[in-house]
Structures are given as C-alpha cells and as structure tokens.
Short mmCIF file of C-alpha atoms (C1' of nucleotides) in Angstrom, two decimals:
data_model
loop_
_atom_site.label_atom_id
_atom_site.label_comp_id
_atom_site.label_asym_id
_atom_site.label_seq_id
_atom_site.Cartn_x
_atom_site.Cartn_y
_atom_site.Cartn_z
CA UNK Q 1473 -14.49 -15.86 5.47
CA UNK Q 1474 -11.99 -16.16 8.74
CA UNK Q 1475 -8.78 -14.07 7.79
CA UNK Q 1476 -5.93 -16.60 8.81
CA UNK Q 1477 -3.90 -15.97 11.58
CA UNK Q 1478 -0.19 -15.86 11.75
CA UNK Q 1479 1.75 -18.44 14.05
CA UNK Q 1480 4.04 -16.60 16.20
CA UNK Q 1481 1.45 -14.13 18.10
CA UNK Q 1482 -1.85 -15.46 19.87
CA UNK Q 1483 -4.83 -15.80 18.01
CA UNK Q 1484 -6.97 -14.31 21.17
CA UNK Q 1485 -4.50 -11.33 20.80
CA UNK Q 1486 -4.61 -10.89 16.82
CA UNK Q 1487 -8.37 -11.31 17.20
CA UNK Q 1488 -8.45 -8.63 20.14
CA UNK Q 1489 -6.69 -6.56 17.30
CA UNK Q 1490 -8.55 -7.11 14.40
CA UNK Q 1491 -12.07 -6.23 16.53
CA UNK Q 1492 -10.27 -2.88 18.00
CA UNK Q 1493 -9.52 -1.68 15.13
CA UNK Q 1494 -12.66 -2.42 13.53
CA UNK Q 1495 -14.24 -0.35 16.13
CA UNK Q 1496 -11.93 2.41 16.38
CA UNK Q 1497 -12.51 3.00 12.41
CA UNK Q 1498 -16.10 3.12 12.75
CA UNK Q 1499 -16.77 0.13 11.59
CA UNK Q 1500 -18.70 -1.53 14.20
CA UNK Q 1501 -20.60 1.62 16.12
CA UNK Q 1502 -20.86 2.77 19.71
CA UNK Q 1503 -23.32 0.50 21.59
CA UNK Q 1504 -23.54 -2.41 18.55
CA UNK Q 1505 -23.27 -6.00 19.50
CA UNK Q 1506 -20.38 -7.88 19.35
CA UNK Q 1507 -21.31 -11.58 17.43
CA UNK Q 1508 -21.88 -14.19 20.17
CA UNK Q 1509 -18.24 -15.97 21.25
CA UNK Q 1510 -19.61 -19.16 19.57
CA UNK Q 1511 -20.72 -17.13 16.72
CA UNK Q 1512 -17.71 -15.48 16.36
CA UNK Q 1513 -15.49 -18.82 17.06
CA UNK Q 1514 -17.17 -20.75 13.86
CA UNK Q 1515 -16.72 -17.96 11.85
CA UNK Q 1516 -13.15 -17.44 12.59
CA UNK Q 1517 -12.92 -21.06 13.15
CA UNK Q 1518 -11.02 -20.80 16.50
CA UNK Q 1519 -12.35 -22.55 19.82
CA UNK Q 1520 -14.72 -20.64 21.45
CA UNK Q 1521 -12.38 -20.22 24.76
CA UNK Q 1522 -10.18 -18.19 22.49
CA UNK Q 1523 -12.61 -16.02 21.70
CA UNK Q 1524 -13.67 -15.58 25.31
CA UNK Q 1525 -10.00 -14.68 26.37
CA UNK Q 1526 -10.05 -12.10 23.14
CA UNK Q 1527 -13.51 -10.50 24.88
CA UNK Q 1528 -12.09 -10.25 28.12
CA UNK Q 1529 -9.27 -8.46 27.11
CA UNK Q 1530 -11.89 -5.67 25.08
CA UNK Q 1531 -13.51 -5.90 28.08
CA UNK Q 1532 -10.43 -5.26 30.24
CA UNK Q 1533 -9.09 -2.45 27.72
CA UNK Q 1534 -12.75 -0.60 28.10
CA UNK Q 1535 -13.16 -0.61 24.67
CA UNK Q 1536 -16.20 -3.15 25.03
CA UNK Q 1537 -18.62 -4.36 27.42
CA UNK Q 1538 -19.73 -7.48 28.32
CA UNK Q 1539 -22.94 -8.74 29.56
CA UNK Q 1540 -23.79 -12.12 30.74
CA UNK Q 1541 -26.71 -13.72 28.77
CA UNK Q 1542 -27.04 -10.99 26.16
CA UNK Q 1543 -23.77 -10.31 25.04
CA UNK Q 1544 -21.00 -8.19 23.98
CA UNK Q 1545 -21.28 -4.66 23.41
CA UNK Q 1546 -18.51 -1.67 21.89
CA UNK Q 1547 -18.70 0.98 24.62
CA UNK Q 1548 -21.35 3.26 24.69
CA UNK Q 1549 -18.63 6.21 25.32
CA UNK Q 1550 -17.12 7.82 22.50
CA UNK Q 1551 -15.08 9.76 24.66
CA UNK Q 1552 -13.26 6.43 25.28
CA UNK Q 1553 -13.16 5.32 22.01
CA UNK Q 1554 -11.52 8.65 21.38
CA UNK Q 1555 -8.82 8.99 23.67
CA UNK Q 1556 -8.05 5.10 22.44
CA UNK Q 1557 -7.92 6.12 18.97
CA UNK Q 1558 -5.24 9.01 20.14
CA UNK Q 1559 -3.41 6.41 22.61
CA UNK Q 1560 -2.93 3.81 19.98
CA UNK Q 1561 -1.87 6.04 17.48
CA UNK Q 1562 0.62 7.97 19.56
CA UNK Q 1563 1.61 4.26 20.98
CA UNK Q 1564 2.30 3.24 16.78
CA UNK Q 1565 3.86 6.06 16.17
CA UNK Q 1566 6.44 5.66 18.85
CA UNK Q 1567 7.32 2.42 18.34
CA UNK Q 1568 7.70 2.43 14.93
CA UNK Q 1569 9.79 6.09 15.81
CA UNK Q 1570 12.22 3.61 18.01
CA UNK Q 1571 12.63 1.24 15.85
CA UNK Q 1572 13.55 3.88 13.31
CA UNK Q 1573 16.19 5.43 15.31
CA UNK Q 1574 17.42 2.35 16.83
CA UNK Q 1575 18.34 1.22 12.92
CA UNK Q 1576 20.43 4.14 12.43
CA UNK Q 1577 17.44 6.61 10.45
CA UNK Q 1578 17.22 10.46 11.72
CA UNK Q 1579 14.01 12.42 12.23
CA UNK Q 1580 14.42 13.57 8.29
CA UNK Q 1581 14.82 10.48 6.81
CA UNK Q 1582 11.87 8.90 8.50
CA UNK Q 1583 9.62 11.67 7.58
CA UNK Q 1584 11.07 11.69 3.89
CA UNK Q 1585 10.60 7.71 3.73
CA UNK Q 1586 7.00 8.12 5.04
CA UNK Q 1587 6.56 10.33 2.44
CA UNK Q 1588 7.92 8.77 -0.61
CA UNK Q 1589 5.99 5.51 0.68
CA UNK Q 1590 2.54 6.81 0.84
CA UNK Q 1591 3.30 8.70 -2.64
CA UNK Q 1592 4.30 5.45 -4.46
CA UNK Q 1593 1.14 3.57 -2.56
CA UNK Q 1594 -1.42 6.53 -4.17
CA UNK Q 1595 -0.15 6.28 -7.63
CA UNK Q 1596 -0.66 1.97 -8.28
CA UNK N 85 24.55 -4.88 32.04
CA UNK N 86 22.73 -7.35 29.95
CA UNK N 87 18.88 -5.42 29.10
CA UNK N 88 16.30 -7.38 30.23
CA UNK N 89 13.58 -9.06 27.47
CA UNK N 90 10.26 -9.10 26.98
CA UNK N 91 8.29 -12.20 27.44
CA UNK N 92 6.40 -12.62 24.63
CA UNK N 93 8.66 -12.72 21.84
CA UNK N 94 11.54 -15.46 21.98
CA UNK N 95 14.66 -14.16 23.24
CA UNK N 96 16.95 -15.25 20.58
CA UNK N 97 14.63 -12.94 18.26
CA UNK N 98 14.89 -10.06 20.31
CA UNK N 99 18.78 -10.50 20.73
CA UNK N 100 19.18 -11.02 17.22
CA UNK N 101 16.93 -7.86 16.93
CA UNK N 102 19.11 -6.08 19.06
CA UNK N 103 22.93 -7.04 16.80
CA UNK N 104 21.01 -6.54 13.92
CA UNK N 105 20.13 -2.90 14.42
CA UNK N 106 23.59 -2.33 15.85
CA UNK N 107 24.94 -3.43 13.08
CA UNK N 108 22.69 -1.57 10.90
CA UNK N 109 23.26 1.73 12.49
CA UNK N 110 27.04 0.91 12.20
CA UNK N 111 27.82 0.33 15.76
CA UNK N 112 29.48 -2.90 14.55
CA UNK N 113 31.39 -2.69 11.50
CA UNK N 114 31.79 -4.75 8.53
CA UNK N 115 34.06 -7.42 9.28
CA UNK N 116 33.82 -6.88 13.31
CA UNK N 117 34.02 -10.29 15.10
CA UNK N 118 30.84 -10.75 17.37
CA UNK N 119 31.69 -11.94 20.96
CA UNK N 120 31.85 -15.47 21.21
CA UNK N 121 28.99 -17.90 21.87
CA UNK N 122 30.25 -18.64 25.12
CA UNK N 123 30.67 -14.91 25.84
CA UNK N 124 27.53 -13.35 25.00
CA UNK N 125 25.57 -15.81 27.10
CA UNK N 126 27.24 -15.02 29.78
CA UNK N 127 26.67 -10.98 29.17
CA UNK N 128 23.20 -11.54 28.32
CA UNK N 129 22.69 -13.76 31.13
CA UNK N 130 21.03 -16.50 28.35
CA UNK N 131 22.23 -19.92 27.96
CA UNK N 132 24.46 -20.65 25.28
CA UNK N 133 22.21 -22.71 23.46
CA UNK N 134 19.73 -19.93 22.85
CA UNK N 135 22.94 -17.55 21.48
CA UNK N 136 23.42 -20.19 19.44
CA UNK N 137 20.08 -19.60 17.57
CA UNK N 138 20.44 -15.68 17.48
CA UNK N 139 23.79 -16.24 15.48
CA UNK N 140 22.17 -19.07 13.60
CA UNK N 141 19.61 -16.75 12.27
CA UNK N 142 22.26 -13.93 11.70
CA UNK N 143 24.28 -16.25 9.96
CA UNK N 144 20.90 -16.66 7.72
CA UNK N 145 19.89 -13.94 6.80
CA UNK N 146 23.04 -13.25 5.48
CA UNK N 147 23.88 -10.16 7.30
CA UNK N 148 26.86 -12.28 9.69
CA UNK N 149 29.07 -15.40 9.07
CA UNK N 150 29.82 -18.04 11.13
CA UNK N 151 33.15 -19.81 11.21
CA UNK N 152 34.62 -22.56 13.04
CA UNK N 153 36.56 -22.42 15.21
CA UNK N 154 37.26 -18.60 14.83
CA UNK N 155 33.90 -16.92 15.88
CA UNK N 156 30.88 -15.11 13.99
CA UNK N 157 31.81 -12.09 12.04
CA UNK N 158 29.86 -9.35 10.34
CA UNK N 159 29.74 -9.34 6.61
CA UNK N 160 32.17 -7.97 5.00
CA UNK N 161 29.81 -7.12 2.23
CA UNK N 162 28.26 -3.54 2.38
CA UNK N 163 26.20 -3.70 -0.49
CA UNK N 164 24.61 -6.44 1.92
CA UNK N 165 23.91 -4.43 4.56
CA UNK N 166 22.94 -1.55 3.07
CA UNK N 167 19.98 -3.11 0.86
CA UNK N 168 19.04 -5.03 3.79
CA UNK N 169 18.74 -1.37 5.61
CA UNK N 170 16.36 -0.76 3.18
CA UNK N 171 14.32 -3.87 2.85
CA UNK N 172 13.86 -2.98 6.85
CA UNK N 173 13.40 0.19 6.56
CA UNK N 174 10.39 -0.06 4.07
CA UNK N 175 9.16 -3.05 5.76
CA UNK N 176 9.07 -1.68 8.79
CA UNK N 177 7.15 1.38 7.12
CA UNK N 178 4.92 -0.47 5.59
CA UNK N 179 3.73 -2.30 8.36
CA UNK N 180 2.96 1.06 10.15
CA UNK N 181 0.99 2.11 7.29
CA UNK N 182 -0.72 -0.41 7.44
CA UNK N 183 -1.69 -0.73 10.87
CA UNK N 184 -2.20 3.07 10.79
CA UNK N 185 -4.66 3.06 8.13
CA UNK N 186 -6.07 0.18 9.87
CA UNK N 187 -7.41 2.32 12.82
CA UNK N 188 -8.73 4.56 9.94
CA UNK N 189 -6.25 7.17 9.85
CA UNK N 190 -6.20 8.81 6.50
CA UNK N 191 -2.33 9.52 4.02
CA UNK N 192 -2.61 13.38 5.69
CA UNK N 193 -3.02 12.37 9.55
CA UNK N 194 -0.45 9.97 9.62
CA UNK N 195 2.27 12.29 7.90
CA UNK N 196 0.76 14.88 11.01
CA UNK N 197 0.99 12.56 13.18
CA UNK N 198 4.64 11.71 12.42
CA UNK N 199 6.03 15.15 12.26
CA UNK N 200 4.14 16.29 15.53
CA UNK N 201 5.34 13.32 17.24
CA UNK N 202 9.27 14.04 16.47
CA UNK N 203 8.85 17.68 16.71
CA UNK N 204 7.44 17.46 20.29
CA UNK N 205 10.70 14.62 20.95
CA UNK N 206 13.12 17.38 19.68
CA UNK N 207 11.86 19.89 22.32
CA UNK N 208 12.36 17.91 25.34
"C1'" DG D 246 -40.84 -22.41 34.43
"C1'" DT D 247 -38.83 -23.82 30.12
"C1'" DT D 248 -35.99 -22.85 26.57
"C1'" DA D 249 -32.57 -20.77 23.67
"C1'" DG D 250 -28.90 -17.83 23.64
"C1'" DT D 251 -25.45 -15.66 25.98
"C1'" DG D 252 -20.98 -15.01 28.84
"C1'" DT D 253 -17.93 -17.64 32.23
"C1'" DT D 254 -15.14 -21.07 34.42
"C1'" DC D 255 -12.45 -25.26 34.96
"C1'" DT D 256 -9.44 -29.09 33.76
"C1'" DA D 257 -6.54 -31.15 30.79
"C1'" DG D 258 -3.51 -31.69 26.68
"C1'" DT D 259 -0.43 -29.83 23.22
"C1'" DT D 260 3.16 -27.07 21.71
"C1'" DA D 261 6.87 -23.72 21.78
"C1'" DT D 262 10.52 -21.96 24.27
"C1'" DA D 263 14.25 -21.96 27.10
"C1'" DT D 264 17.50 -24.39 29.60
"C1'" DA D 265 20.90 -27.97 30.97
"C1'" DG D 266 24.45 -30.99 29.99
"C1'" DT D 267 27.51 -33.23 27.09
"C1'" DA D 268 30.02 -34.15 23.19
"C1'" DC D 269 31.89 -33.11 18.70
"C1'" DA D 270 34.55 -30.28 14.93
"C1'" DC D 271 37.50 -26.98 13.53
"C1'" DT D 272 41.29 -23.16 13.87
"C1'" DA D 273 45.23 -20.81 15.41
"C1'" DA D 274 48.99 -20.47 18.38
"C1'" DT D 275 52.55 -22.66 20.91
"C1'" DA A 798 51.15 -32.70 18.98
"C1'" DT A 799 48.95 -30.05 22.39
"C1'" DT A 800 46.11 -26.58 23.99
"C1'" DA A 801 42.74 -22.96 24.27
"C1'" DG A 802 39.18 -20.90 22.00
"C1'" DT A 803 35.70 -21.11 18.81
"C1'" DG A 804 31.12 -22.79 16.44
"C1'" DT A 805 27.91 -26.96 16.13
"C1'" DA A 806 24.95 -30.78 17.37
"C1'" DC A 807 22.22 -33.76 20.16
"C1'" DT A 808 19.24 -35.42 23.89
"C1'" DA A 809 16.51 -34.55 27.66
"C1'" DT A 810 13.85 -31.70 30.86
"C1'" DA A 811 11.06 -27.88 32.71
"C1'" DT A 812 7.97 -24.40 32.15
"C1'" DA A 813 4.69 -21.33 30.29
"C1'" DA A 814 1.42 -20.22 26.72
"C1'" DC A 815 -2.12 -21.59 23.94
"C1'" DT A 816 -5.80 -24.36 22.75
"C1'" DA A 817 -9.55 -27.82 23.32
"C1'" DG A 818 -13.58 -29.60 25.41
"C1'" DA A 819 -17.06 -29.69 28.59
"C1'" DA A 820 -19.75 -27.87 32.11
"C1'" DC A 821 -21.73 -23.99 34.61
"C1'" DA A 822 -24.37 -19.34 35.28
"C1'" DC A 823 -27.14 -15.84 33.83
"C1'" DT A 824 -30.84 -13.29 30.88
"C1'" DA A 825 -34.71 -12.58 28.04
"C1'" DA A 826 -38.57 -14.32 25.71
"C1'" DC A 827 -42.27 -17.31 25.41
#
DNA sequence: GTTAGTGTTCTAGTTATATAGTACACTAAT
DNA sequence: ATTAGTGTACTATATAACTAGAACACTAAC
C-alpha cells in the first residue's frame, strides 16, 4: 500500500499528481468516485486535511468534482479530460525541451537521446 | 538584471540550477573563477548566506571548487563535466519518460510528440 | 429525525527556508 | 606586517508552507 512520498515537494501536490494521472490514463473513469478524503488519508497514511487540499486543487483544475456529503467525482466531460491530457503533455514536453536547451543539447540530440533511451528501455 | 525565482523551490537550488547549466552548455569554462560570494548576492539580489549554499552544493557535486581566500572556480576537469552532462542528460530523460508514460502515453506518441513540438519551435 | 458517511473550515504547531549580523580563516599583493 | 578580497561558520530571527487535530455542514438512507 501508500507509495511514499518524497520530502522536498508537498504531499497534497504529489498526491494531486498521482490521482491526475491516474485519471488521465484511464485508470479511474469519467464520472467514478474518488475514495472518501478519510478513506483516502489512511490509505496513503497522510492527515486527512492533506487530502482535502489535494481535492480542492482537482477540483480547482476541473479535472474532478466535488460534492458535499457524497463525494468526489472525475469529471463527467471527456472533452476536459482531453484537452488536459494534450495541455499536460505539451506542458512536459516543453519543460523538459528547456531544460534541454538550457544544458547546451540541440533539437537533434534531444530527439536522438529520446530515441536511444526508449530503445534500451524496450530491450531489458 | 538578477532573474527573478520561483517560490516553491529553494533559491539556492534554482541558482545553483542556473551556474550549473551555464556551465554545462560552456558558458563558463573550465577553470573560470565564479563571482565572488559577496558579489553574486548582490547581482542576484540574495543574501550572501544563501550564495553560500549554491556554491556549497557546487562545490559537492564536484562540478566547482572552492578555495580560500581566492574564490570558487570551475573544475578544471572535463572528463567531469562532460559525464556529469550525461548523467543529466539521461536523468533528466528519464524522468520525462516516466512522467510521460505516466499519463499513458505510449514509446510512439511521445517520440511524436517531441518532434512536433520542436518542429513547430523551429517555424516561429 | 437519526445516523453514517461525506466534504469543509478553522486554529494551532512544526518545519524549512531565507535572512541578518557578526566573526573567523586563508590568500595574494603591497 | 598590513590590507583587501575571498570562502566559511555560527547564532538568532522572521516568515511561509505544511501538517495535525478537531469541529462544523451537508446528503442520503433508514
């Protein structure tokens, strides 16, 4: 059970992550209910406040929905869920483009080390 | 001058960030003296305590040296630099990956992705 | 209308970060 | 020897972020 968190970013925030992605991979489905905030807070052993700041910001983001004295539900919308999927990924891929460049790498090199990467990941 | 920081990471990170990649992309040479302590707080508008970390943590990783009473220096050591170019570089790959997949974007997409992403940067 | 389950809010405490101020240690030049 | 310039170390303080704990508010089911 409960993934451990790292120390330097906030648990509400790698929590917020975790939960987005699960959604945006299909994972948990349009409409489904979120586990309860003190569900979710034993399970990932965190205080259940945490978890309340982590389901406000879903809530904030639109990529959830929450309901007072039923719960909290992944948006009904996959139109939002799609254009999140293409922010977020346009969002990664720029940042990690930046960080690239800023180290010195050109648009080749990137692409070739992408390459080589996900080769050496397919073959183990 | 002196770029402004984020708030959520610490801002002798993000400094040493910052010399790190200039040093990686060559900006600042092997053997270049770093501006003083003293100096550099007063460019980045920090106090000199928190430069004092940042070159700490240069000075640690191996990638600049610290002497008294002369200043901080970049290695003189390529072979240093140039594997830690590419620990970086497939860290910092890796962790896209990672995240990429993540959202449930497949090998194929991501590569797409990529190449779309610095096409469409080359145009404009 | 009572109850169980849910989200929400509030207050306080802890911790990390940044800053401030001062003092020390060493080096090179004069 | 003195001086100016450098890195280093220490203590204390302020502030913001995060977390903890408890109480409140609403909903659905019985």
């Amino acid at each position: 059970m409960s993934q451990e968190f790292e120390s330097n970013t906030p648990i509400y925030m790698q929590l917020a992550d975790r939960i987005n992605r699960r959604i945006l991979r299909g994972e948990l489905q349009p409409g489904e209910k979120l586990p309860s905030v003190r569900e979710t807070s034993v399970q990932s052993n965190v205080n259940p406040n945490t978890v309340q700041r982590t389901y406000q910001i879903l809530e904030q983001s639109g990529i959830a929905e929450s309901r007072r004295g039923q719960g909290t539900f992944v948006t009904e919308d996959p139109a939002i869920l799609q254009s999140m999927r293409e922010r977020l990924k346009r969002e990664e891929i720029a940042s990690f483009v930046r960080v690239m460049k800023d180290m010195g790498y050109e648009a080749q090199e990137i692409q070739h080390g992408i390459q080589e990467f996900l080769e050496e990941e397919n073959e183990s």
